[in-house]
């Protein structure tokens, strides 16, 4: 049930772009994206709902392919503050699993000057 | 700013002790969650709740138990703490059924069992 994230880690120079992927083997209601900095709680970035609705920050963009149960998070013109671990979380459709938010293993992003 | 609070922030306790980690939110959220996270590692869902008197086990088997007697309160209890329970425990909440919104996280409780 756990979504699969890739890559596991990525190192960028300031200003470079990155894409983080998340996929699930189950039908999804929604995909969430969070960023966690060392020693802090995860912070919400974006939620993508089936049907195409998105809610999130202006500088972050993401896509959700409902047929493939895949989502991608796009980080453009990266800044030092983007460093952290990015987690995708999924809420599955149907049965007893609906509504429980399961996270992937995370993608460690480091942005260097 | 999220109104979800966890206490204590840090706890060092001896093996065999009973502990309760507190989590409260003032947003009126129906859904609440408990996650276990080792440093630098993934978030494991151990318990969740859809509302009052609703509790479910998550993906990661845990010896802890939870209760949801009030909407705002979702405490987690370990009857007999062991060193293997050493970890960070994060509580989160989100709006209820049919309204898919973001989860707000508390600052976590870092538990050390010696």
PDB file of C-alpha atoms in Angstrom:
ATOM      1  CA  UNK A   1       0.000   0.000   0.000  1.00  0.00           C
ATOM      2  CA  UNK A   2       2.947   2.306   0.553  1.00  0.00           C
ATOM      3  CA  UNK A   3       3.529   4.611  -2.433  1.00  0.00           C
ATOM      4  CA  UNK A   4       6.896   4.363  -4.161  1.00  0.00           C
ATOM      5  CA  UNK A   5       8.984   7.519  -4.500  1.00  0.00           C
ATOM      6  CA  UNK A   6      11.874   8.213  -6.809  1.00  0.00           C
ATOM      7  CA  UNK A   7      14.614   9.266  -6.751  1.00  0.00           C
ATOM      8  CA  UNK A   8      15.712   8.481  -3.194  1.00  0.00           C
ATOM      9  CA  UNK A   9      18.001  11.483  -3.157  1.00  0.00           C
ATOM     10  CA  UNK A  10      18.955  14.361  -5.410  1.00  0.00           C
ATOM     11  CA  UNK A  11      21.586  17.089  -5.227  1.00  0.00           C
ATOM     12  CA  UNK A  12      21.019  20.355  -7.062  1.00  0.00           C
ATOM     13  CA  UNK A  13      22.774  23.646  -7.585  1.00  0.00           C
ATOM     14  CA  UNK A  14      20.751  26.741  -6.844  1.00  0.00           C
ATOM     15  CA  UNK A  15      18.554  27.577  -9.807  1.00  0.00           C
ATOM     16  CA  UNK A  16      18.342  24.034 -11.147  1.00  0.00           C
ATOM     17  CA  UNK A  17      15.105  22.116 -11.541  1.00  0.00           C
ATOM     18  CA  UNK A  18      14.049  18.770 -10.098  1.00  0.00           C
ATOM     19  CA  UNK A  19      11.215  16.310 -10.454  1.00  0.00           C
ATOM     20  CA  UNK A  20      10.159  13.889  -7.733  1.00  0.00           C
ATOM     21  CA  UNK A  21       7.890  11.001  -8.626  1.00  0.00           C
ATOM     22  CA  UNK A  22       5.353   9.035  -6.617  1.00  0.00           C
ATOM     23  CA  UNK A  23       3.419   5.981  -7.735  1.00  0.00           C
ATOM     24  CA  UNK A  24       0.903   3.623  -6.199  1.00  0.00           C
ATOM     25  CA  UNK A  25      -0.419   0.200  -7.096  1.00  0.00           C
ATOM     26  CA  UNK A  26      -3.844   1.120  -5.685  1.00  0.00           C
ATOM     27  CA  UNK A  27      -6.578   3.475  -6.924  1.00  0.00           C
ATOM     28  CA  UNK A  28      -6.166   6.826  -5.219  1.00  0.00           C
ATOM     29  CA  UNK A  29      -8.454   9.545  -3.917  1.00  0.00           C
ATOM     30  CA  UNK A  30      -5.696  12.040  -3.516  1.00  0.00           C
ATOM     31  CA  UNK A  31      -1.966  12.601  -3.439  1.00  0.00           C
ATOM     32  CA  UNK A  32      -0.349  14.873  -0.872  1.00  0.00           C
ATOM     33  CA  UNK A  33       3.140  16.367  -0.938  1.00  0.00           C
ATOM     34  CA  UNK A  34       5.024  17.499   2.173  1.00  0.00           C
ATOM     35  CA  UNK A  35       8.506  18.771   2.909  1.00  0.00           C
ATOM     36  CA  UNK A  36      10.298  18.026   6.151  1.00  0.00           C
ATOM     37  CA  UNK A  37      13.431  19.790   7.313  1.00  0.00           C
ATOM     38  CA  UNK A  38      15.772  18.205   9.813  1.00  0.00           C
ATOM     39  CA  UNK A  39      14.299  18.190  13.294  1.00  0.00           C
ATOM     40  CA  UNK A  40      11.007  19.713  12.188  1.00  0.00           C
ATOM     41  CA  UNK A  41       7.509  18.477  11.444  1.00  0.00           C
ATOM     42  CA  UNK A  42       6.410  17.879   7.835  1.00  0.00           C
ATOM     43  CA  UNK A  43       4.888  20.921   6.164  1.00  0.00           C
ATOM     44  CA  UNK A  44       2.140  20.761   3.557  1.00  0.00           C
ATOM     45  CA  UNK A  45       3.028  21.704  -0.028  1.00  0.00           C
ATOM     46  CA  UNK A  46       0.325  20.431  -2.336  1.00  0.00           C
ATOM     47  CA  UNK A  47      -2.696  18.182  -2.559  1.00  0.00           C
ATOM     48  CA  UNK A  48      -3.978  16.735  -5.826  1.00  0.00           C
ATOM     49  CA  UNK A  49      -7.453  15.289  -5.981  1.00  0.00           C
ATOM     50  CA  UNK A  50      -9.027  12.944  -8.484  1.00  0.00           C
ATOM     51  CA  UNK A  51     -10.826  15.006 -11.054  1.00  0.00           C
ATOM     52  CA  UNK A  52      -7.980  17.436 -11.443  1.00  0.00           C
ATOM     53  CA  UNK A  53      -8.423  19.765  -8.513  1.00  0.00           C
ATOM     54  CA  UNK A  54      -5.214  21.017  -6.907  1.00  0.00           C
ATOM     55  CA  UNK A  55      -4.524  23.036  -3.810  1.00  0.00           C
ATOM     56  CA  UNK A  56      -1.112  24.233  -2.839  1.00  0.00           C
ATOM     57  CA  UNK A  57       1.605  26.806  -2.968  1.00  0.00           C
ATOM     58  CA  UNK A  58       2.060  29.038  -5.986  1.00  0.00           C
ATOM     59  CA  UNK A  59       5.739  28.210  -6.498  1.00  0.00           C
ATOM     60  CA  UNK A  60       5.225  24.477  -6.387  1.00  0.00           C
ATOM     61  CA  UNK A  61       3.566  22.549  -9.169  1.00  0.00           C
ATOM     62  CA  UNK A  62       2.570  18.942  -9.438  1.00  0.00           C
ATOM     63  CA  UNK A  63       0.667  16.555 -11.636  1.00  0.00           C
ATOM     64  CA  UNK A  64      -1.574  13.579 -10.903  1.00  0.00           C
ATOM     65  CA  UNK A  65      -2.222  10.892 -13.486  1.00  0.00           C
ATOM     66  CA  UNK A  66      -5.323   9.131 -12.147  1.00  0.00           C
ATOM     67  CA  UNK A  67      -5.178   6.298 -14.665  1.00  0.00           C
ATOM     68  CA  UNK A  68      -1.582   5.411 -13.804  1.00  0.00           C
ATOM     69  CA  UNK A  69      -1.901   6.351 -10.096  1.00  0.00           C
ATOM     70  CA  UNK A  70       1.209   8.468 -10.436  1.00  0.00           C
ATOM     71  CA  UNK A  71       2.111  11.955  -9.289  1.00  0.00           C
ATOM     72  CA  UNK A  72       5.108  14.179  -9.919  1.00  0.00           C
ATOM     73  CA  UNK A  73       6.287  17.218  -7.974  1.00  0.00           C
ATOM     74  CA  UNK A  74       8.089  19.892  -9.993  1.00  0.00           C
ATOM     75  CA  UNK A  75      10.610  22.138  -8.275  1.00  0.00           C
ATOM     76  CA  UNK A  76      11.797  24.885 -10.578  1.00  0.00           C
ATOM     77  CA  UNK A  77      14.598  27.394 -10.069  1.00  0.00           C
ATOM     78  CA  UNK A  78      15.492  25.724  -6.785  1.00  0.00           C
ATOM     79  CA  UNK A  79      16.527  27.790  -3.796  1.00  0.00           C
ATOM     80  CA  UNK A  80      18.595  26.827  -0.770  1.00  0.00           C
ATOM     81  CA  UNK A  81      15.392  26.788   1.275  1.00  0.00           C
ATOM     82  CA  UNK A  82      14.067  23.908  -0.843  1.00  0.00           C
ATOM     83  CA  UNK A  83      16.467  21.506   0.866  1.00  0.00           C
ATOM     84  CA  UNK A  84      14.779  18.830   2.924  1.00  0.00           C
ATOM     85  CA  UNK A  85      13.048  15.501   2.586  1.00  0.00           C
ATOM     86  CA  UNK A  86       9.976  15.394   0.376  1.00  0.00           C
ATOM     87  CA  UNK A  87       7.255  12.900   1.142  1.00  0.00           C
ATOM     88  CA  UNK A  88       4.295  11.958  -0.963  1.00  0.00           C
ATOM     89  CA  UNK A  89       1.242  10.700   0.873  1.00  0.00           C
ATOM     90  CA  UNK A  90      -1.665   8.856  -0.659  1.00  0.00           C
ATOM     91  CA  UNK A  91      -5.260   8.291   0.308  1.00  0.00           C
ATOM     92  CA  UNK A  92      -6.657   5.196  -1.364  1.00  0.00           C
ATOM     93  CA  UNK A  93     -10.133   4.631  -2.712  1.00  0.00           C
ATOM     94  CA  UNK A  94     -12.522   2.053  -1.389  1.00  0.00           C
ATOM     95  CA  UNK A  95     -12.689  -0.395   1.469  1.00  0.00           C
ATOM     96  CA  UNK A  96     -11.230   0.115   4.879  1.00  0.00           C
ATOM     97  CA  UNK A  97      -8.196   1.930   3.555  1.00  0.00           C
ATOM     98  CA  UNK A  98     -10.069   5.044   2.499  1.00  0.00           C
ATOM     99  CA  UNK A  99      -8.923   8.094   4.348  1.00  0.00           C
ATOM    100  CA  UNK A 100      -5.741   6.775   5.908  1.00  0.00           C
ATOM    101  CA  UNK A 101      -2.799   8.819   4.723  1.00  0.00           C
ATOM    102  CA  UNK A 102       0.189   6.605   3.885  1.00  0.00           C
ATOM    103  CA  UNK A 103       3.567   8.138   3.059  1.00  0.00           C
ATOM    104  CA  UNK A 104       6.359   7.004   0.774  1.00  0.00           C
ATOM    105  CA  UNK A 105       9.946   6.589   1.967  1.00  0.00           C
ATOM    106  CA  UNK A 106      10.829  10.157   1.040  1.00  0.00           C
ATOM    107  CA  UNK A 107      13.242  11.900  -1.341  1.00  0.00           C
ATOM    108  CA  UNK A 108      16.182  13.770   0.185  1.00  0.00           C
ATOM    109  CA  UNK A 109      16.797  16.995  -1.720  1.00  0.00           C
ATOM    110  CA  UNK A 110      19.946  19.029  -1.166  1.00  0.00           C
ATOM    111  CA  UNK A 111      20.378  22.389  -2.858  1.00  0.00           C
ATOM    112  CA  UNK A 112      23.955  23.698  -2.926  1.00  0.00           C
ATOM    113  CA  UNK A 113      25.029  27.316  -3.541  1.00  0.00           C
TER     114      UNK A 113
ATOM    115  CA  UNK B   1      -0.312  28.411  11.732  1.00  0.00           C
ATOM    116  CA  UNK B   2      -1.507  24.923  12.624  1.00  0.00           C
ATOM    117  CA  UNK B   3      -3.231  24.507  15.977  1.00  0.00           C
ATOM    118  CA  UNK B   4      -2.133  21.010  16.849  1.00  0.00           C
ATOM    119  CA  UNK B   5      -0.107  20.369  19.947  1.00  0.00           C
ATOM    120  CA  UNK B   6       1.856  17.452  21.266  1.00  0.00           C
ATOM    121  CA  UNK B   7       3.186  16.968  24.756  1.00  0.00           C
ATOM    122  CA  UNK B   8       5.728  16.252  25.917  1.00  0.00           C
ATOM    123  CA  UNK B   9       8.243  17.291  23.236  1.00  0.00           C
ATOM    124  CA  UNK B  10      10.930  15.057  24.734  1.00  0.00           C
ATOM    125  CA  UNK B  11      10.575  12.081  27.073  1.00  0.00           C
ATOM    126  CA  UNK B  12      13.197   9.775  28.547  1.00  0.00           C
ATOM    127  CA  UNK B  13      11.689   6.905  30.469  1.00  0.00           C
ATOM    128  CA  UNK B  14      12.708   3.563  31.921  1.00  0.00           C
ATOM    129  CA  UNK B  15      11.788   0.171  30.517  1.00  0.00           C
ATOM    130  CA  UNK B  16       8.438  -1.155  31.686  1.00  0.00           C
ATOM    131  CA  UNK B  17       6.860   2.204  32.437  1.00  0.00           C
ATOM    132  CA  UNK B  18       3.434   3.161  31.145  1.00  0.00           C
ATOM    133  CA  UNK B  19       3.368   6.364  29.095  1.00  0.00           C
ATOM    134  CA  UNK B  20       0.771   8.468  27.338  1.00  0.00           C
ATOM    135  CA  UNK B  21       1.663  10.861  24.551  1.00  0.00           C
ATOM    136  CA  UNK B  22      -0.819  13.685  24.235  1.00  0.00           C
ATOM    137  CA  UNK B  23      -2.127  15.229  21.025  1.00  0.00           C
ATOM    138  CA  UNK B  24      -4.719  17.974  20.828  1.00  0.00           C
ATOM    139  CA  UNK B  25      -6.045  20.076  17.962  1.00  0.00           C
ATOM    140  CA  UNK B  26      -8.345  23.083  18.055  1.00  0.00           C
ATOM    141  CA  UNK B  27      -9.368  23.056  14.391  1.00  0.00           C
ATOM    142  CA  UNK B  28     -12.363  20.746  14.799  1.00  0.00           C
ATOM    143  CA  UNK B  29     -10.803  18.193  12.462  1.00  0.00           C
ATOM    144  CA  UNK B  30     -12.432  14.793  12.261  1.00  0.00           C
ATOM    145  CA  UNK B  31      -9.409  12.845  11.027  1.00  0.00           C
ATOM    146  CA  UNK B  32      -6.399  12.337  13.254  1.00  0.00           C
ATOM    147  CA  UNK B  33      -3.280  10.256  12.775  1.00  0.00           C
ATOM    148  CA  UNK B  34      -0.259   8.966  14.659  1.00  0.00           C
ATOM    149  CA  UNK B  35       2.997   8.377  12.796  1.00  0.00           C
ATOM    150  CA  UNK B  36       6.245   6.858  14.016  1.00  0.00           C
ATOM    151  CA  UNK B  37       9.441   8.196  12.477  1.00  0.00           C
ATOM    152  CA  UNK B  38      13.052   7.281  13.212  1.00  0.00           C
ATOM    153  CA  UNK B  39      15.585  10.076  12.524  1.00  0.00           C
ATOM    154  CA  UNK B  40      15.975  10.681   8.797  1.00  0.00           C
ATOM    155  CA  UNK B  41      13.627   7.864   7.956  1.00  0.00           C
ATOM    156  CA  UNK B  42      10.121   7.445   6.611  1.00  0.00           C
ATOM    157  CA  UNK B  43       6.803   8.185   8.312  1.00  0.00           C
ATOM    158  CA  UNK B  44       4.991   5.029   9.406  1.00  0.00           C
ATOM    159  CA  UNK B  45       1.247   5.274  10.065  1.00  0.00           C
ATOM    160  CA  UNK B  46       0.498   3.422  13.302  1.00  0.00           C
ATOM    161  CA  UNK B  47      -3.020   4.633  14.169  1.00  0.00           C
ATOM    162  CA  UNK B  48      -5.749   6.801  12.712  1.00  0.00           C
ATOM    163  CA  UNK B  49      -9.245   7.961  13.552  1.00  0.00           C
ATOM    164  CA  UNK B  50     -12.161   9.221  11.493  1.00  0.00           C
ATOM    165  CA  UNK B  51     -13.877  10.825  14.471  1.00  0.00           C
ATOM    166  CA  UNK B  52     -15.096  10.267  17.998  1.00  0.00           C
ATOM    167  CA  UNK B  53     -15.089   6.585  19.019  1.00  0.00           C
ATOM    168  CA  UNK B  54     -13.371   5.611  15.756  1.00  0.00           C
ATOM    169  CA  UNK B  55      -9.850   4.165  15.846  1.00  0.00           C
ATOM    170  CA  UNK B  56      -8.015   2.022  13.328  1.00  0.00           C
ATOM    171  CA  UNK B  57      -4.569   0.478  13.161  1.00  0.00           C
ATOM    172  CA  UNK B  58      -2.231   1.750  10.495  1.00  0.00           C
ATOM    173  CA  UNK B  59       0.211  -0.005   8.254  1.00  0.00           C
ATOM    174  CA  UNK B  60       2.934  -0.464  10.847  1.00  0.00           C
ATOM    175  CA  UNK B  61       2.123  -2.837  13.661  1.00  0.00           C
ATOM    176  CA  UNK B  62       2.475  -1.089  16.991  1.00  0.00           C
ATOM    177  CA  UNK B  63       2.110  -2.164  20.601  1.00  0.00           C
ATOM    178  CA  UNK B  64       0.616   1.211  21.407  1.00  0.00           C
ATOM    179  CA  UNK B  65      -3.104   1.934  21.773  1.00  0.00           C
ATOM    180  CA  UNK B  66      -5.135   5.063  21.105  1.00  0.00           C
ATOM    181  CA  UNK B  67      -8.496   6.488  22.077  1.00  0.00           C
ATOM    182  CA  UNK B  68     -10.773   9.176  20.639  1.00  0.00           C
ATOM    183  CA  UNK B  69     -13.302  10.203  23.223  1.00  0.00           C
ATOM    184  CA  UNK B  70     -13.307  13.841  22.185  1.00  0.00           C
ATOM    185  CA  UNK B  71     -12.854  15.334  18.715  1.00  0.00           C
ATOM    186  CA  UNK B  72      -9.894  17.444  19.748  1.00  0.00           C
ATOM    187  CA  UNK B  73      -7.951  14.828  21.680  1.00  0.00           C
ATOM    188  CA  UNK B  74      -6.142  11.703  20.398  1.00  0.00           C
ATOM    189  CA  UNK B  75      -3.751  10.299  23.021  1.00  0.00           C
ATOM    190  CA  UNK B  76      -1.406   7.383  22.384  1.00  0.00           C
ATOM    191  CA  UNK B  77      -0.536   4.983  25.203  1.00  0.00           C
ATOM    192  CA  UNK B  78       2.245   2.458  25.685  1.00  0.00           C
ATOM    193  CA  UNK B  79       1.419   0.119  28.568  1.00  0.00           C
ATOM    194  CA  UNK B  80       4.991  -1.082  29.015  1.00  0.00           C
ATOM    195  CA  UNK B  81       7.704   0.895  27.274  1.00  0.00           C
ATOM    196  CA  UNK B  82      10.679  -0.938  25.757  1.00  0.00           C
ATOM    197  CA  UNK B  83      13.905   0.330  24.127  1.00  0.00           C
ATOM    198  CA  UNK B  84      12.489  -0.737  20.735  1.00  0.00           C
ATOM    199  CA  UNK B  85       9.824   1.964  21.207  1.00  0.00           C
ATOM    200  CA  UNK B  86      12.495   4.667  21.055  1.00  0.00           C
ATOM    201  CA  UNK B  87      11.503   6.904  18.166  1.00  0.00           C
ATOM    202  CA  UNK B  88       9.762  10.136  17.258  1.00  0.00           C
ATOM    203  CA  UNK B  89       5.972  10.112  17.318  1.00  0.00           C
ATOM    204  CA  UNK B  90       4.122  12.638  15.163  1.00  0.00           C
ATOM    205  CA  UNK B  91       0.442  13.443  15.445  1.00  0.00           C
ATOM    206  CA  UNK B  92      -1.514  14.982  12.557  1.00  0.00           C
ATOM    207  CA  UNK B  93      -5.069  16.021  11.770  1.00  0.00           C
ATOM    208  CA  UNK B  94      -7.152  16.890   8.736  1.00  0.00           C
ATOM    209  CA  UNK B  95     -10.750  17.687   7.883  1.00  0.00           C
ATOM    210  CA  UNK B  96     -13.331  14.956   7.732  1.00  0.00           C
ATOM    211  CA  UNK B  97     -14.837  12.600   5.201  1.00  0.00           C
ATOM    212  CA  UNK B  98     -15.483  14.051   1.788  1.00  0.00           C
ATOM    213  CA  UNK B  99     -13.200  17.020   2.265  1.00  0.00           C
ATOM    214  CA  UNK B 100      -9.718  16.079   1.160  1.00  0.00           C
ATOM    215  CA  UNK B 101      -7.489  18.689   2.697  1.00  0.00           C
ATOM    216  CA  UNK B 102      -3.965  18.844   3.941  1.00  0.00           C
ATOM    217  CA  UNK B 103      -2.824  17.240   7.149  1.00  0.00           C
ATOM    218  CA  UNK B 104      -1.380  19.486   9.840  1.00  0.00           C
ATOM    219  CA  UNK B 105       1.388  17.999  11.950  1.00  0.00           C
ATOM    220  CA  UNK B 106       2.300  18.580  15.538  1.00  0.00           C
ATOM    221  CA  UNK B 107       5.925  19.167  16.512  1.00  0.00           C
ATOM    222  CA  UNK B 108       6.329  15.572  17.631  1.00  0.00           C
ATOM    223  CA  UNK B 109       7.348  13.747  20.773  1.00  0.00           C
ATOM    224  CA  UNK B 110      10.842  12.319  20.813  1.00  0.00           C
ATOM    225  CA  UNK B 111      10.702   9.239  23.034  1.00  0.00           C
ATOM    226  CA  UNK B 112      13.747   7.496  24.456  1.00  0.00           C
ATOM    227  CA  UNK B 113      13.296   4.323  26.470  1.00  0.00           C
ATOM    228  CA  UNK B 114      16.336   3.330  28.512  1.00  0.00           C
TER     229      UNK B 114
END
